PDB file of N, CA and C in Angstrom:
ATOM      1  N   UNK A  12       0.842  -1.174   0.000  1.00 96.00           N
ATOM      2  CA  UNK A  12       0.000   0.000   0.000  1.00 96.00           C
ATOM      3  C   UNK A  12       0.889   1.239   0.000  1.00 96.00           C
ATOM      4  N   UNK A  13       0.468   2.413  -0.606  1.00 98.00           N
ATOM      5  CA  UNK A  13       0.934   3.513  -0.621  1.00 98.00           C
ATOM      6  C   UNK A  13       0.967   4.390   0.682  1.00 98.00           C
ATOM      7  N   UNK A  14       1.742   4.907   1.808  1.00 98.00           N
ATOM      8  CA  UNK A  14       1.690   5.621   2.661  1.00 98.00           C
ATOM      9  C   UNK A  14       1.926   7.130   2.565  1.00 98.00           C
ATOM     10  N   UNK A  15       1.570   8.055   3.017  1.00 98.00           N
ATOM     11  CA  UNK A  15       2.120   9.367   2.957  1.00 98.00           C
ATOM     12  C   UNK A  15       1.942   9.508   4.445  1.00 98.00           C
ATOM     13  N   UNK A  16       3.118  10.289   5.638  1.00 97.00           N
ATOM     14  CA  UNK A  16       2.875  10.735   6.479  1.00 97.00           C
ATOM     15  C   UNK A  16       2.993  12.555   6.615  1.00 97.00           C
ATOM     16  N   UNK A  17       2.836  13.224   6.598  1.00 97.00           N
ATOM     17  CA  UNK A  17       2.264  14.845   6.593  1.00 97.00           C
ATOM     18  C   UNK A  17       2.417  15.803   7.586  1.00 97.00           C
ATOM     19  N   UNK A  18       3.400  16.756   7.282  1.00 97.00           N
ATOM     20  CA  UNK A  18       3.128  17.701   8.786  1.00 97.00           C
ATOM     21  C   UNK A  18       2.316  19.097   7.566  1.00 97.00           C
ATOM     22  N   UNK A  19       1.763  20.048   8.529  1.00 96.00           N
ATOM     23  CA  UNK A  19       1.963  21.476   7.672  1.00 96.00           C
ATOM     24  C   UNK A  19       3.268  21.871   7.143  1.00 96.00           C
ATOM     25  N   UNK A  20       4.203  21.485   7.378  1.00 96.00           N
ATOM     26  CA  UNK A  20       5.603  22.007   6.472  1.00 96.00           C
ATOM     27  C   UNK A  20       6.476  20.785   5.850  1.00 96.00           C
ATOM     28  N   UNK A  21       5.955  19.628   5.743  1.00 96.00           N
ATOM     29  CA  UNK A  21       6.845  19.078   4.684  1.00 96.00           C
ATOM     30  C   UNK A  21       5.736  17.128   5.074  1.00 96.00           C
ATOM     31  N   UNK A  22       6.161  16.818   3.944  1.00 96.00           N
ATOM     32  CA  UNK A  22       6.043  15.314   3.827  1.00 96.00           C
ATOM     33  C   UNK A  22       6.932  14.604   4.319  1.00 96.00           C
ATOM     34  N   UNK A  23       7.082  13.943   5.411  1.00 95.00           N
ATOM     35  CA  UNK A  23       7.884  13.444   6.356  1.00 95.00           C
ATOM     36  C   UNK A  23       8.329  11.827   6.167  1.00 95.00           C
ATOM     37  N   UNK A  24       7.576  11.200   5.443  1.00 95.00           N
ATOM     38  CA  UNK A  24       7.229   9.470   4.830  1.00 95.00           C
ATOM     39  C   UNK A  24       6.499   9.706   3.717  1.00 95.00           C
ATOM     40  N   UNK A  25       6.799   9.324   2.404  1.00 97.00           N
ATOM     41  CA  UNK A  25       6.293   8.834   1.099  1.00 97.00           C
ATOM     42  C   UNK A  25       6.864   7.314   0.792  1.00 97.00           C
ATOM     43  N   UNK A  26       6.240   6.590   0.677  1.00 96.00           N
ATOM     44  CA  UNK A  26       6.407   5.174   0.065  1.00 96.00           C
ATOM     45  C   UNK A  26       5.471   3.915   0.070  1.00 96.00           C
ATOM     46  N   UNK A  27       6.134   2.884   0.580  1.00 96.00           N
ATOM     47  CA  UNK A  27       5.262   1.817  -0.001  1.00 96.00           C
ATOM     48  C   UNK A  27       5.848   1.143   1.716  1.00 96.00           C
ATOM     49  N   UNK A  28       4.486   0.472   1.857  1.00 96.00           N
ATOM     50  CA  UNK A  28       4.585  -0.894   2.973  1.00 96.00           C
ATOM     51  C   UNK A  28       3.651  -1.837   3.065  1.00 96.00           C
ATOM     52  N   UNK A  29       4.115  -2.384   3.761  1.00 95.00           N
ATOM     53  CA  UNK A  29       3.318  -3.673   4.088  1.00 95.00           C
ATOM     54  C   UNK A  29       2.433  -3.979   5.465  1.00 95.00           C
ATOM     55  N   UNK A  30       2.410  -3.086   6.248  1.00 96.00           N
ATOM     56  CA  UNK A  30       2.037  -3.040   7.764  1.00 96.00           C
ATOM     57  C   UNK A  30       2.472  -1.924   8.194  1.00 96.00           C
ATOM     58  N   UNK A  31       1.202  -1.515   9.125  1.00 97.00           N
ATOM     59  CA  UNK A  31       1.251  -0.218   9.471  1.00 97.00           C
ATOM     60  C   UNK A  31       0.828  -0.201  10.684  1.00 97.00           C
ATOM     61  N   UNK A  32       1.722  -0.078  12.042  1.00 97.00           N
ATOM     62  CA  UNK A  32       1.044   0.098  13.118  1.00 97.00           C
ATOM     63  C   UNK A  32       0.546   0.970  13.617  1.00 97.00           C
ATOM     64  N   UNK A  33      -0.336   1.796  14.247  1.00 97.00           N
ATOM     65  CA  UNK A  33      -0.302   3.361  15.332  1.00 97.00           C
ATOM     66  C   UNK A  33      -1.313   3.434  16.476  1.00 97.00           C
ATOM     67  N   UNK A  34      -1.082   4.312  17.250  1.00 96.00           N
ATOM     68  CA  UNK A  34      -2.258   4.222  18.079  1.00 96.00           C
ATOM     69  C   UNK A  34      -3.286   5.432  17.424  1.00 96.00           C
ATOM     70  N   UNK A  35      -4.347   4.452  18.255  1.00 92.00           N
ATOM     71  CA  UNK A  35      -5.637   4.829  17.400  1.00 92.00           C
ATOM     72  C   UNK A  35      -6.392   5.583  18.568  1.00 92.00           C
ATOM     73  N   UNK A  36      -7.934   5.703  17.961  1.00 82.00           N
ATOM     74  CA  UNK A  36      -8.857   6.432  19.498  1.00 82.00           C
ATOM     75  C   UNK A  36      -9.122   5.272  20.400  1.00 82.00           C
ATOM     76  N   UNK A  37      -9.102   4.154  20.213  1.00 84.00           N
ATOM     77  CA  UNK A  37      -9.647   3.153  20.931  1.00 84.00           C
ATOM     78  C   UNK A  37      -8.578   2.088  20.850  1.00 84.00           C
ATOM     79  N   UNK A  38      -7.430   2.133  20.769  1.00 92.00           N
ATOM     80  CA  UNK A  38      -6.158   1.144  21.013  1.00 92.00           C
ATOM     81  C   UNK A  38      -5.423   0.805  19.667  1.00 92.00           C
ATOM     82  N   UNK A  39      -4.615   0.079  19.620  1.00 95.00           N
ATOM     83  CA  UNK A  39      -3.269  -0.120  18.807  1.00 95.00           C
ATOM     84  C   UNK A  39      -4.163  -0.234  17.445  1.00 95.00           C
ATOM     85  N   UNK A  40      -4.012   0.100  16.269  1.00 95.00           N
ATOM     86  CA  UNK A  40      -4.429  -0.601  15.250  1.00 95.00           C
ATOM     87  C   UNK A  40      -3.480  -0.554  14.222  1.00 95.00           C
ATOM     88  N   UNK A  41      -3.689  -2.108  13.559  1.00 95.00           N
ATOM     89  CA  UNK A  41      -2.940  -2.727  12.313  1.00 95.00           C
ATOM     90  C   UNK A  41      -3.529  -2.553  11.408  1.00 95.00           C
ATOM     91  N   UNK A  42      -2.709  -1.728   9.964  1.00 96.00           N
ATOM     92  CA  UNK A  42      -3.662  -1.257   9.121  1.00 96.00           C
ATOM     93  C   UNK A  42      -2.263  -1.871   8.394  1.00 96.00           C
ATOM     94  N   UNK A  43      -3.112  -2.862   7.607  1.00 94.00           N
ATOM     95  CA  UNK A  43      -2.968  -4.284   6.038  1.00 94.00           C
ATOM     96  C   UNK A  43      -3.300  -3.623   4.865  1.00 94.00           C
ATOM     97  N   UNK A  44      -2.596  -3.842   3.508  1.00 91.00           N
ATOM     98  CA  UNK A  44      -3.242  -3.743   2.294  1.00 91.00           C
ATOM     99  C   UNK A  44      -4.843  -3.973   1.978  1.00 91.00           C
ATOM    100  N   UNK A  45      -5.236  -3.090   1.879  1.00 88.00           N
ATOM    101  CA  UNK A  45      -6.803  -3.855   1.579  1.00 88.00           C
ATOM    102  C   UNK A  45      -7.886  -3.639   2.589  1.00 88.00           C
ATOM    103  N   UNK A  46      -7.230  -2.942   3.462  1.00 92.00           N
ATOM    104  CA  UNK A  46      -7.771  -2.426   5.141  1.00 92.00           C
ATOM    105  C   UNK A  46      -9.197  -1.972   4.456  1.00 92.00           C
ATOM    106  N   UNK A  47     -10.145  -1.812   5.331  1.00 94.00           N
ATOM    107  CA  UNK A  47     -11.589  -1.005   4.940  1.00 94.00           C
ATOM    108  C   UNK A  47     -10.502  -0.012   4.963  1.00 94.00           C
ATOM    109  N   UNK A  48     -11.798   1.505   4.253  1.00 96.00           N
ATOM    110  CA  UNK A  48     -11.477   2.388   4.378  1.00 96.00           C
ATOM    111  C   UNK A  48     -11.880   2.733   5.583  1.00 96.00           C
ATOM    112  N   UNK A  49     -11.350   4.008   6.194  1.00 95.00           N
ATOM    113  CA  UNK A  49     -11.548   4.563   7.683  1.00 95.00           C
ATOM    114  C   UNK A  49     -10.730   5.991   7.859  1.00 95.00           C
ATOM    115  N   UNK A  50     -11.337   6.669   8.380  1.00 96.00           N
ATOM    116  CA  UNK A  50     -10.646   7.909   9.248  1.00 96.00           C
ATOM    117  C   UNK A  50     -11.608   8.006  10.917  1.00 96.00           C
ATOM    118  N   UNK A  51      -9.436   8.129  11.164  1.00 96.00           N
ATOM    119  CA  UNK A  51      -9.492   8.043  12.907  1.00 96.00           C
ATOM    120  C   UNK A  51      -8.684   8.866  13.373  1.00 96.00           C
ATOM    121  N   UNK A  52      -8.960   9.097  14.297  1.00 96.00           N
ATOM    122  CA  UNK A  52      -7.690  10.200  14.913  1.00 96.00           C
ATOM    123  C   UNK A  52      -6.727   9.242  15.771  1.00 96.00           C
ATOM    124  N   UNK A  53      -5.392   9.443  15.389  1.00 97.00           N
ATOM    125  CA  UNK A  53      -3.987   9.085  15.569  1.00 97.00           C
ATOM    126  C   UNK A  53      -3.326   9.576  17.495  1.00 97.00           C
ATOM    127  N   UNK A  54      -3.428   8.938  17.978  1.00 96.00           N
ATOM    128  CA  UNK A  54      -2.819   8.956  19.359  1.00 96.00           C
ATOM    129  C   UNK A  54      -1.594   9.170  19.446  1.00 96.00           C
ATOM    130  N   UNK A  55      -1.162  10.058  20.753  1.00 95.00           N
ATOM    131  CA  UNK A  55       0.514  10.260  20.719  1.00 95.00           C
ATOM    132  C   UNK A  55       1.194   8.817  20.762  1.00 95.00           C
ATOM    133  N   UNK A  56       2.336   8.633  20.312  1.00 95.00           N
ATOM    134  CA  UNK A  56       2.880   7.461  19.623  1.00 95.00           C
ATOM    135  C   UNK A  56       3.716   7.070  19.063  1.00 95.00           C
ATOM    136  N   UNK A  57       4.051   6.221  19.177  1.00 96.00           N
ATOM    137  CA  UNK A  57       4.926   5.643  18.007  1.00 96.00           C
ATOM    138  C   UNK A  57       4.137   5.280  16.482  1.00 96.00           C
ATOM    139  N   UNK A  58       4.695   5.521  15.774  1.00 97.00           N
ATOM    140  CA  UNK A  58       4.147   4.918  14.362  1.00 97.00           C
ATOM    141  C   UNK A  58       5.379   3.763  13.714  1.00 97.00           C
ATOM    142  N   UNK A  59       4.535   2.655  13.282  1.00 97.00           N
ATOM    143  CA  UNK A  59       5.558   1.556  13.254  1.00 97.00           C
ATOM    144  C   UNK A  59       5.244   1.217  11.621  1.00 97.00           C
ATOM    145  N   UNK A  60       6.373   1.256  10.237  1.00 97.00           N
ATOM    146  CA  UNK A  60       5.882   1.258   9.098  1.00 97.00           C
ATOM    147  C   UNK A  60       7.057   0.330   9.148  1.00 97.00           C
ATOM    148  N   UNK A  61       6.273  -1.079   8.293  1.00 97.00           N
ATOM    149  CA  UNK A  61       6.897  -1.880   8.310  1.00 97.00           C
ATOM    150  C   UNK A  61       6.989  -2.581   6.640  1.00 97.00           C
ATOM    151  N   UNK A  62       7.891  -3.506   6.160  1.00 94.00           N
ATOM    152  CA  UNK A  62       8.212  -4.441   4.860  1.00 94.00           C
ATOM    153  C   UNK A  62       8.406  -5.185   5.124  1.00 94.00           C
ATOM    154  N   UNK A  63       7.784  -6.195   4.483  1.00 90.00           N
ATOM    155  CA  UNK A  63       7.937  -7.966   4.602  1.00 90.00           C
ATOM    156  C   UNK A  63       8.600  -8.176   5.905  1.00 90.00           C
ATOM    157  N   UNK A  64       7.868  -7.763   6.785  1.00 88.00           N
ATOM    158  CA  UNK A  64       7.703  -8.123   8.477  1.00 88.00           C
ATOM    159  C   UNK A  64       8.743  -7.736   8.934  1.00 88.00           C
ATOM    160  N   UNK A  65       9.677  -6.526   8.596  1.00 94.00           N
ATOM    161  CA  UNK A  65      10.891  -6.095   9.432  1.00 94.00           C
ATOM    162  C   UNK A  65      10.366  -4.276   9.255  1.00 94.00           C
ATOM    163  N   UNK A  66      11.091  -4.101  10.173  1.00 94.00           N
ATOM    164  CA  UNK A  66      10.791  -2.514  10.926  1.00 94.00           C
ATOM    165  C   UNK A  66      11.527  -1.712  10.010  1.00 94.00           C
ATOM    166  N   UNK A  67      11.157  -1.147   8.771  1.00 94.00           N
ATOM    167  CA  UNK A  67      11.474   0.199   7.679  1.00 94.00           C
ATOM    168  C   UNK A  67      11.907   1.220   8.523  1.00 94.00           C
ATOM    169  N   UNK A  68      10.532   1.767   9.265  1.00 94.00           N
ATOM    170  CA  UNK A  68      11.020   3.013   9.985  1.00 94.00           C
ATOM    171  C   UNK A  68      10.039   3.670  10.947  1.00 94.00           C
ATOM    172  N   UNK A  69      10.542   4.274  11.821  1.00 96.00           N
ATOM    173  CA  UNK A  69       9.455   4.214  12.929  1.00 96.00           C
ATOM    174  C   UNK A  69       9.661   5.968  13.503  1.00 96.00           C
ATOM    175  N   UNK A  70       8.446   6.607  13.418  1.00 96.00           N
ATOM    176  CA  UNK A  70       8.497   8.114  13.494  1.00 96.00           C
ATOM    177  C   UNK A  70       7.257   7.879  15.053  1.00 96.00           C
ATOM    178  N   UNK A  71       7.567   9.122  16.095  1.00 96.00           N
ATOM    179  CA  UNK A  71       6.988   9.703  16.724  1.00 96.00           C
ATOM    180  C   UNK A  71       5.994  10.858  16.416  1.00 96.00           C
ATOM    181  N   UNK A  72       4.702  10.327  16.972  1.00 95.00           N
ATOM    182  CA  UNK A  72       3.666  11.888  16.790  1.00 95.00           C
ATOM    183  C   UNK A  72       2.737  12.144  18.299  1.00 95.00           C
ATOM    184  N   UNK A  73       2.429  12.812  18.437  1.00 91.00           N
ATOM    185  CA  UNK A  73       1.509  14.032  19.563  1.00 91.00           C
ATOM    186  C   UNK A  73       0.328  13.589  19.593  1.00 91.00           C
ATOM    187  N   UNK A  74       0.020  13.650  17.927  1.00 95.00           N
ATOM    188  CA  UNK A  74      -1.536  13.674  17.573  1.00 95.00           C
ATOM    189  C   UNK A  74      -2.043  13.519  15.650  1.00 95.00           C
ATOM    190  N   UNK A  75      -2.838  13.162  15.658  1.00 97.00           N
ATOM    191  CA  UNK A  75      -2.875  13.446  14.230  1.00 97.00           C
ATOM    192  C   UNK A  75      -4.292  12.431  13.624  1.00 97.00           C
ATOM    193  N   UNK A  76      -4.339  12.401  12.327  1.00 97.00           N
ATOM    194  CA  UNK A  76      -5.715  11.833  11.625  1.00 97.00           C
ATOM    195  C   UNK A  76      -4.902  10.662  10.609  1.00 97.00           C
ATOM    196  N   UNK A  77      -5.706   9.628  10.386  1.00 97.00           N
ATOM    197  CA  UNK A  77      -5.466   8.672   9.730  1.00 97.00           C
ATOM    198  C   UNK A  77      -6.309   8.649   8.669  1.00 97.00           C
ATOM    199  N   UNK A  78      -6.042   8.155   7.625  1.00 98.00           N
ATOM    200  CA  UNK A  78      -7.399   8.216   6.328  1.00 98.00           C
ATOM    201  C   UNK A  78      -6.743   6.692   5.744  1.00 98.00           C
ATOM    202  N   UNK A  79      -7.794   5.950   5.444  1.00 97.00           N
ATOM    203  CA  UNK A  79      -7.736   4.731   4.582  1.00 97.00           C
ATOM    204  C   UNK A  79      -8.243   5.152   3.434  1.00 97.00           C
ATOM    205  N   UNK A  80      -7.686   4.526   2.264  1.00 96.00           N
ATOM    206  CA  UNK A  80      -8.956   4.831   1.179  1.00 96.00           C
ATOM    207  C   UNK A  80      -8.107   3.954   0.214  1.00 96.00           C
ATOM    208  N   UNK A  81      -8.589   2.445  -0.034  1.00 93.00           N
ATOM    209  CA  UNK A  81      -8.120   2.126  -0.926  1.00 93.00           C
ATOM    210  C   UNK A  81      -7.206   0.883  -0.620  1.00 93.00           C
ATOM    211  N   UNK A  82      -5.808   1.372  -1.226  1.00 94.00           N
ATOM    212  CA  UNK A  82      -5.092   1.078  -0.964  1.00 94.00           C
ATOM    213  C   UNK A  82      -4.097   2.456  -0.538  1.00 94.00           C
ATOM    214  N   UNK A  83      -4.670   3.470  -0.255  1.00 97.00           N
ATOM    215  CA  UNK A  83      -3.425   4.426   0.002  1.00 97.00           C
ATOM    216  C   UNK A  83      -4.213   4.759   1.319  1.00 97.00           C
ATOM    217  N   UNK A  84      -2.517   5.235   2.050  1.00 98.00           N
ATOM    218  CA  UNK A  84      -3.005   5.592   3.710  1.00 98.00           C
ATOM    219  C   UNK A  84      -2.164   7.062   3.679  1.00 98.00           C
ATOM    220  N   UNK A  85      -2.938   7.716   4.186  1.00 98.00           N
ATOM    221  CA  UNK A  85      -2.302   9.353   4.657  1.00 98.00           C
ATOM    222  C   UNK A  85      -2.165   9.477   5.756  1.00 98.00           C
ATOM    223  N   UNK A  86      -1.768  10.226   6.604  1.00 98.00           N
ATOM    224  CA  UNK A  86      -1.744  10.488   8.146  1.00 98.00           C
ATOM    225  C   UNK A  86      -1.145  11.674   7.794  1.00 98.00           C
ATOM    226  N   UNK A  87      -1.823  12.976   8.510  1.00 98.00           N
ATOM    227  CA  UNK A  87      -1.911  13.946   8.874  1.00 98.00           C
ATOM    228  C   UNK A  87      -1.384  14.406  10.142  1.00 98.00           C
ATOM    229  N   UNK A  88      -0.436  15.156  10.776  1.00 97.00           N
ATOM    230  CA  UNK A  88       0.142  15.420  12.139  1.00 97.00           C
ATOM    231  C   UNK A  88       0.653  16.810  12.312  1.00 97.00           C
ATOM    232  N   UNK A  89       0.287  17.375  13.031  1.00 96.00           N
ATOM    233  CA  UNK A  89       1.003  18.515  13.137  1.00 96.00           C
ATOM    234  C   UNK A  89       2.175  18.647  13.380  1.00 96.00           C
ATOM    235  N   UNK A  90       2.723  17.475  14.448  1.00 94.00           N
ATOM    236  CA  UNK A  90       4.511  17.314  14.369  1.00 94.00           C
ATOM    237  C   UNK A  90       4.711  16.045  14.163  1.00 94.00           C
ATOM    238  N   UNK A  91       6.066  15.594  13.883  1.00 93.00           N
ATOM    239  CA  UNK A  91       6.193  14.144  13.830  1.00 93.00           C
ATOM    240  C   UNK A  91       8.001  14.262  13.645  1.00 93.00           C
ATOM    241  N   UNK A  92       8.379  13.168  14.636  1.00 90.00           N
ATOM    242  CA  UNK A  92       9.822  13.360  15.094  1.00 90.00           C
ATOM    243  C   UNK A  92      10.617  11.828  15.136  1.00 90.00           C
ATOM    244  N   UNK A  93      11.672  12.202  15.081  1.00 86.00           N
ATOM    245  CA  UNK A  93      12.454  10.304  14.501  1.00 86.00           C
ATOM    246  C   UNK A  93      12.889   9.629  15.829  1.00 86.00           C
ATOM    247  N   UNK A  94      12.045  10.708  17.496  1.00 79.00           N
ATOM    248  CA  UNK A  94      12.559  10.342  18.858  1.00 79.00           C
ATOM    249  C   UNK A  94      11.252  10.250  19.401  1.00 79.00           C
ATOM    250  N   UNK A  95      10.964   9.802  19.974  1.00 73.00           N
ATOM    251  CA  UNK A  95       9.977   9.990  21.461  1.00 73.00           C
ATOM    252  C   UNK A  95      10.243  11.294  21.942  1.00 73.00           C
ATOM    253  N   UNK A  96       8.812  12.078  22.294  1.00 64.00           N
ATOM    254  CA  UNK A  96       9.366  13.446  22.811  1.00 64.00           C
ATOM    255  C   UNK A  96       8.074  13.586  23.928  1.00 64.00           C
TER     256      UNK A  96
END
């Protein structure tokens, strides 16, 4: 699936994965190729973007919105950082 992650000043993640972890409004969720579509709001967190079951890359956020649609996932954040803060 296609990911984009998003602040107001720059695109922070563009690419492709296979598993997508984050916290959600109501606990951890795993978002798969093929996921329903959905928009949720994104919990402070870790975000875990993963390829053929090994850890790509893993960004920190505050807060933010999730959008399914498809096969492409956006996430929206006002900050997003490569530490725990």
């Amino acid at each position: 699936m296609k990911l984009q992650i998003a602040t107001p000043e720059k695109i922070v993640f563009e690419g492709d994965c296979d598993d997508l972890v984050v916290r959600a409004f109501r606990g951890e969720l795993n978002i798969l190729d093929r996921h329903a579509d959905l928009i949720t709001f994104v919990e402070k967190g870790p975000i875990l973007i993963k390829n053929a079951g090994q850890l790509q890359k893993k960004v920190w956020v505050n807060e933010g919105l999730l959008k399914v649609e498809g096969s492409k996932v956006a996430i929206l954040c006002p900050k997003v950082s490569d530490t725990e803060s």
